């Protein structure tokens, strides 16, 4: 069975500071990896994804994540955060063999950016 | 292009009643997924429909059921409501399975409150 662990439930950080949200997964088979963001009272928005190719993936708003197969990790980083980045972030995996199908989510990390 | 739309936005029901939640996928998407986001329990996979058929089901009792219509829209039915069914129910859609699949797009959710 697959599982996703987000190591920090809450991450407080000051504006313009760097941040890392940690995600580890457990799977005996190949997976796709995702980061979703959820703003208060809204649905999920895809932030970035790893399907294949370069292990470093980037989003349009400055976030990046690196797939590390040996450490089964997909940590999310941003060199300088803004107040508007305050939200809950979810790491998720999907089995490549399914080529679609359900996502298995971590418990979420609440990022709180303070002025 | 319209995103995934869910209705109603909010729903208040009494314990023991039935709730029906609706989802319209992005045009051209054939797969619909349902997730439950309950306080303290994270995002749990409920159901996956593709091309009108149920492809996978999460670990939920049979009183959670659904269907997918020929136009690929979907309904989630929850019978004999219990207080712990109170949650945000998220619908997502994707291009189905196979090489076309790259990600799932989420709606804004239906907030179900059971009193």
Short mmCIF file of C-alpha atoms in Angstrom, two decimals:
data_model
loop_
_atom_site.label_atom_id
_atom_site.label_comp_id
_atom_site.label_asym_id
_atom_site.label_seq_id
_atom_site.Cartn_x
_atom_site.Cartn_y
_atom_site.Cartn_z
CA UNK A 1 0.00 0.00 0.00
CA UNK A 2 1.09 3.55 -0.62
CA UNK A 3 1.27 6.31 1.96
CA UNK A 4 2.34 9.94 2.12
CA UNK A 5 3.80 11.65 5.17
CA UNK A 6 4.06 15.39 5.51
CA UNK A 7 6.48 15.86 8.33
CA UNK A 8 5.26 19.24 9.55
CA UNK A 9 1.61 20.02 10.29
CA UNK A 10 2.30 23.74 10.70
CA UNK A 11 5.12 25.93 9.41
CA UNK A 12 5.23 29.55 10.56
CA UNK A 13 7.66 31.77 8.65
CA UNK A 14 8.31 35.48 8.20
CA UNK A 15 7.72 37.21 4.89
CA UNK A 16 10.66 37.04 2.45
CA UNK A 17 12.22 34.13 4.34
CA UNK A 18 12.86 30.78 2.62
CA UNK A 19 10.63 27.81 3.36
CA UNK A 20 10.71 24.05 2.89
CA UNK A 21 7.66 21.82 3.29
CA UNK A 22 8.68 18.21 3.64
CA UNK A 23 7.00 15.24 2.01
CA UNK A 24 8.00 11.58 2.10
CA UNK A 25 6.15 8.74 0.46
CA UNK A 26 6.12 5.00 0.75
CA UNK A 27 5.48 2.82 -2.28
CA UNK A 28 6.86 -0.40 -3.71
CA UNK A 29 5.89 0.67 -7.21
CA UNK A 30 6.47 3.72 -9.35
CA UNK A 31 4.44 6.84 -8.55
CA UNK A 32 3.61 10.27 -9.86
CA UNK A 33 4.02 13.10 -7.33
CA UNK A 34 2.03 16.27 -6.78
CA UNK A 35 1.77 19.33 -4.59
CA UNK A 36 -1.64 20.96 -4.24
CA UNK A 37 -2.49 24.20 -2.42
CA UNK A 38 -5.76 24.97 -0.66
CA UNK A 39 -6.71 28.52 0.30
CA UNK A 40 -9.36 29.00 3.02
CA UNK A 41 -12.82 27.80 2.02
CA UNK A 42 -11.66 26.79 -1.44
CA UNK A 43 -10.88 23.63 -3.36
CA UNK A 44 -7.44 22.34 -4.29
CA UNK A 45 -5.22 23.92 -6.91
CA UNK A 46 -2.33 22.06 -8.49
CA UNK A 47 0.95 23.74 -7.64
CA UNK A 48 3.36 21.41 -9.44
CA UNK A 49 3.80 17.80 -10.46
CA UNK A 50 6.43 15.23 -11.28
CA UNK A 51 5.50 12.64 -13.89
CA UNK A 52 8.87 11.87 -15.50
CA UNK A 53 12.03 13.52 -16.77
CA UNK A 54 13.85 16.19 -14.79
CA UNK A 55 13.60 15.57 -11.07
CA UNK A 56 13.39 19.30 -10.35
CA UNK A 57 10.01 20.81 -11.15
CA UNK A 58 8.97 24.43 -10.81
CA UNK A 59 5.72 26.36 -10.51
CA UNK A 60 4.92 29.73 -12.03
CA UNK A 61 4.83 31.44 -8.63
CA UNK A 62 8.33 30.56 -7.47
CA UNK A 63 7.85 27.20 -5.77
CA UNK A 64 9.98 24.20 -6.72
CA UNK A 65 10.15 20.57 -5.67
CA UNK A 66 12.72 17.88 -6.25
CA UNK A 67 11.95 14.21 -6.64
CA UNK A 68 14.49 12.14 -4.75
CA UNK A 69 13.89 8.47 -5.51
CA UNK A 70 16.52 7.12 -3.13
CA UNK A 71 15.06 9.07 -0.20
CA UNK A 72 11.46 8.73 -1.44
CA UNK A 73 10.97 12.44 -0.92
CA UNK A 74 9.36 15.32 -2.80
CA UNK A 75 10.03 18.39 -0.67
CA UNK A 76 8.56 21.75 -1.65
CA UNK A 77 10.72 24.87 -1.44
CA UNK A 78 10.45 28.58 -2.03
CA UNK A 79 13.41 30.95 -1.58
CA UNK A 80 11.29 33.94 -0.49
CA UNK A 81 7.67 33.67 0.66
CA UNK A 82 4.89 36.26 0.50
CA UNK A 83 1.91 36.85 2.75
CA UNK A 84 -0.27 35.54 -0.08
CA UNK A 85 1.42 32.11 0.18
CA UNK A 86 -0.42 31.52 3.45
CA UNK A 87 -2.47 28.38 2.79
CA UNK A 88 -2.54 24.64 3.37
CA UNK A 89 -0.30 22.53 1.17
CA UNK A 90 -0.92 18.90 0.33
CA UNK A 91 1.53 16.40 -1.09
CA UNK A 92 0.00 13.51 -3.05
CA UNK A 93 0.96 10.43 -5.06
CA UNK A 94 -0.70 8.43 -7.78
CA UNK A 95 0.39 5.05 -9.12
CA UNK A 96 1.96 5.26 -12.58
CA UNK A 97 0.58 1.82 -13.36
CA UNK A 98 -2.95 3.17 -13.10
CA UNK A 99 -2.14 6.02 -15.49
CA UNK A 100 -4.72 8.02 -13.65
CA UNK A 101 -6.96 7.18 -10.81
CA UNK A 102 -6.97 8.09 -7.18
CA UNK A 103 -4.61 10.38 -5.39
CA UNK A 104 -3.25 9.48 -1.97
CA UNK A 105 -2.75 12.61 0.09
CA UNK A 106 -0.60 13.53 3.04
CA UNK A 107 -2.20 15.18 6.05
CA UNK A 108 -1.33 18.66 4.88
CA UNK A 109 1.02 21.41 6.05
CA UNK A 110 -0.38 24.73 7.10
CA UNK A 111 1.98 27.48 5.95
CA UNK A 112 1.55 30.73 7.84
CA UNK A 113 3.51 33.71 6.53
CA UNK A 114 3.85 36.57 8.99
CA UNK A 115 4.80 40.17 8.18
CA UNK B 1 -12.90 27.22 -20.15
CA UNK B 2 -15.13 26.40 -17.19
CA UNK B 3 -13.54 24.44 -14.37
CA UNK B 4 -15.03 21.66 -12.29
CA UNK B 5 -18.32 22.86 -10.83
CA UNK B 6 -20.01 21.44 -7.77
CA UNK B 7 -23.45 22.06 -6.35
CA UNK B 8 -24.70 22.96 -3.92
CA UNK B 9 -21.96 24.98 -2.23
CA UNK B 10 -23.40 24.31 1.20
CA UNK B 11 -25.83 21.66 2.37
CA UNK B 12 -27.34 21.21 5.81
CA UNK B 13 -29.07 17.92 6.58
CA UNK B 14 -30.46 16.17 9.61
CA UNK B 15 -29.02 12.92 10.88
CA UNK B 16 -30.65 9.98 9.09
CA UNK B 17 -31.52 11.94 5.96
CA UNK B 18 -30.01 11.51 2.50
CA UNK B 19 -27.72 13.98 0.77
CA UNK B 20 -27.09 14.33 -2.96
CA UNK B 21 -24.05 16.20 -4.22
CA UNK B 22 -23.44 17.01 -7.87
CA UNK B 23 -20.35 17.54 -9.99
CA UNK B 24 -19.80 18.70 -13.55
CA UNK B 25 -16.34 17.91 -14.92
CA UNK B 26 -14.27 20.04 -17.23
CA UNK B 27 -15.45 19.67 -20.81
CA UNK B 28 -13.75 16.68 -22.42
CA UNK B 29 -12.85 15.00 -19.13
CA UNK B 30 -14.24 11.50 -18.72
CA UNK B 31 -13.03 10.69 -15.21
CA UNK B 32 -14.59 12.02 -12.02
CA UNK B 33 -13.25 11.49 -8.51
CA UNK B 34 -14.83 12.18 -5.15
CA UNK B 35 -12.89 12.95 -1.98
CA UNK B 36 -13.96 13.66 1.58
CA UNK B 37 -12.09 16.27 3.62
CA UNK B 38 -13.21 15.91 7.20
CA UNK B 39 -11.73 17.87 10.06
CA UNK B 40 -8.75 16.03 11.45
CA UNK B 41 -8.92 13.22 8.90
CA UNK B 42 -7.35 14.84 5.87
CA UNK B 43 -8.34 14.09 2.29
CA UNK B 44 -9.77 10.62 1.82
CA UNK B 45 -10.48 9.06 -1.57
CA UNK B 46 -14.13 8.05 -1.95
CA UNK B 47 -14.95 7.04 -5.52
CA UNK B 48 -13.59 7.11 -9.07
CA UNK B 49 -15.81 6.98 -12.16
CA UNK B 50 -14.51 6.72 -15.67
CA UNK B 51 -16.61 6.37 -18.82
CA UNK B 52 -19.69 5.74 -16.74
CA UNK B 53 -18.23 2.91 -14.69
CA UNK B 54 -17.02 2.78 -11.10
CA UNK B 55 -13.27 2.09 -11.31
CA UNK B 56 -12.24 2.24 -7.70
CA UNK B 57 -13.74 2.78 -4.29
CA UNK B 58 -12.20 3.98 -1.06
CA UNK B 59 -12.71 2.53 2.38
CA UNK B 60 -16.20 3.94 3.00
CA UNK B 61 -19.43 2.15 3.93
CA UNK B 62 -21.98 1.25 1.21
CA UNK B 63 -24.24 4.15 2.20
CA UNK B 64 -21.79 6.27 0.21
CA UNK B 65 -22.64 5.68 -3.42
CA UNK B 66 -22.64 7.51 -6.69
CA UNK B 67 -22.99 7.37 -10.40
CA UNK B 68 -21.72 8.96 -13.57
CA UNK B 69 -24.09 10.07 -16.28
CA UNK B 70 -23.60 9.82 -20.08
CA UNK B 71 -22.47 13.47 -20.15
CA UNK B 72 -19.78 12.50 -17.56
CA UNK B 73 -21.31 14.56 -14.75
CA UNK B 74 -21.58 12.73 -11.47
CA UNK B 75 -23.66 12.45 -8.34
CA UNK B 76 -22.56 11.41 -4.87
CA UNK B 77 -25.28 10.09 -2.60
CA UNK B 78 -24.89 9.67 1.12
CA UNK B 79 -27.69 7.75 2.82
CA UNK B 80 -28.56 7.54 6.51
CA UNK B 81 -26.43 10.56 7.33
CA UNK B 82 -24.34 10.50 10.47
CA UNK B 83 -22.85 13.44 12.30
CA UNK B 84 -19.34 12.36 11.28
CA UNK B 85 -20.28 12.71 7.60
CA UNK B 86 -19.97 16.46 8.08
CA UNK B 87 -17.11 17.45 5.79
CA UNK B 88 -16.05 19.22 2.63
CA UNK B 89 -16.68 16.94 -0.34
CA UNK B 90 -14.40 17.63 -3.25
CA UNK B 91 -14.92 16.50 -6.81
CA UNK B 92 -12.09 16.31 -9.34
CA UNK B 93 -11.97 15.48 -13.02
CA UNK B 94 -9.30 14.35 -15.46
CA UNK B 95 -8.83 13.14 -18.99
CA UNK B 96 -9.37 9.54 -17.92
CA UNK B 97 -6.67 6.94 -18.02
CA UNK B 98 -3.71 6.23 -20.22
CA UNK B 99 -1.13 8.48 -21.76
CA UNK B 100 -3.50 11.47 -21.72
CA UNK B 101 -3.66 11.55 -17.96
CA UNK B 102 -1.47 14.17 -16.33
CA UNK B 103 -3.39 15.59 -13.38
CA UNK B 104 -6.73 15.97 -11.68
CA UNK B 105 -8.54 19.31 -11.47
CA UNK B 106 -10.59 20.04 -8.37
CA UNK B 107 -13.84 21.89 -7.82
CA UNK B 108 -14.56 24.26 -4.94
CA UNK B 109 -16.33 21.60 -2.92
CA UNK B 110 -19.66 21.10 -1.20
CA UNK B 111 -19.70 21.73 2.53
CA UNK B 112 -22.05 19.16 4.06
CA UNK B 113 -23.16 19.75 7.62
CA UNK B 114 -25.15 17.08 9.43
CA UNK B 115 -27.04 18.24 12.50
#
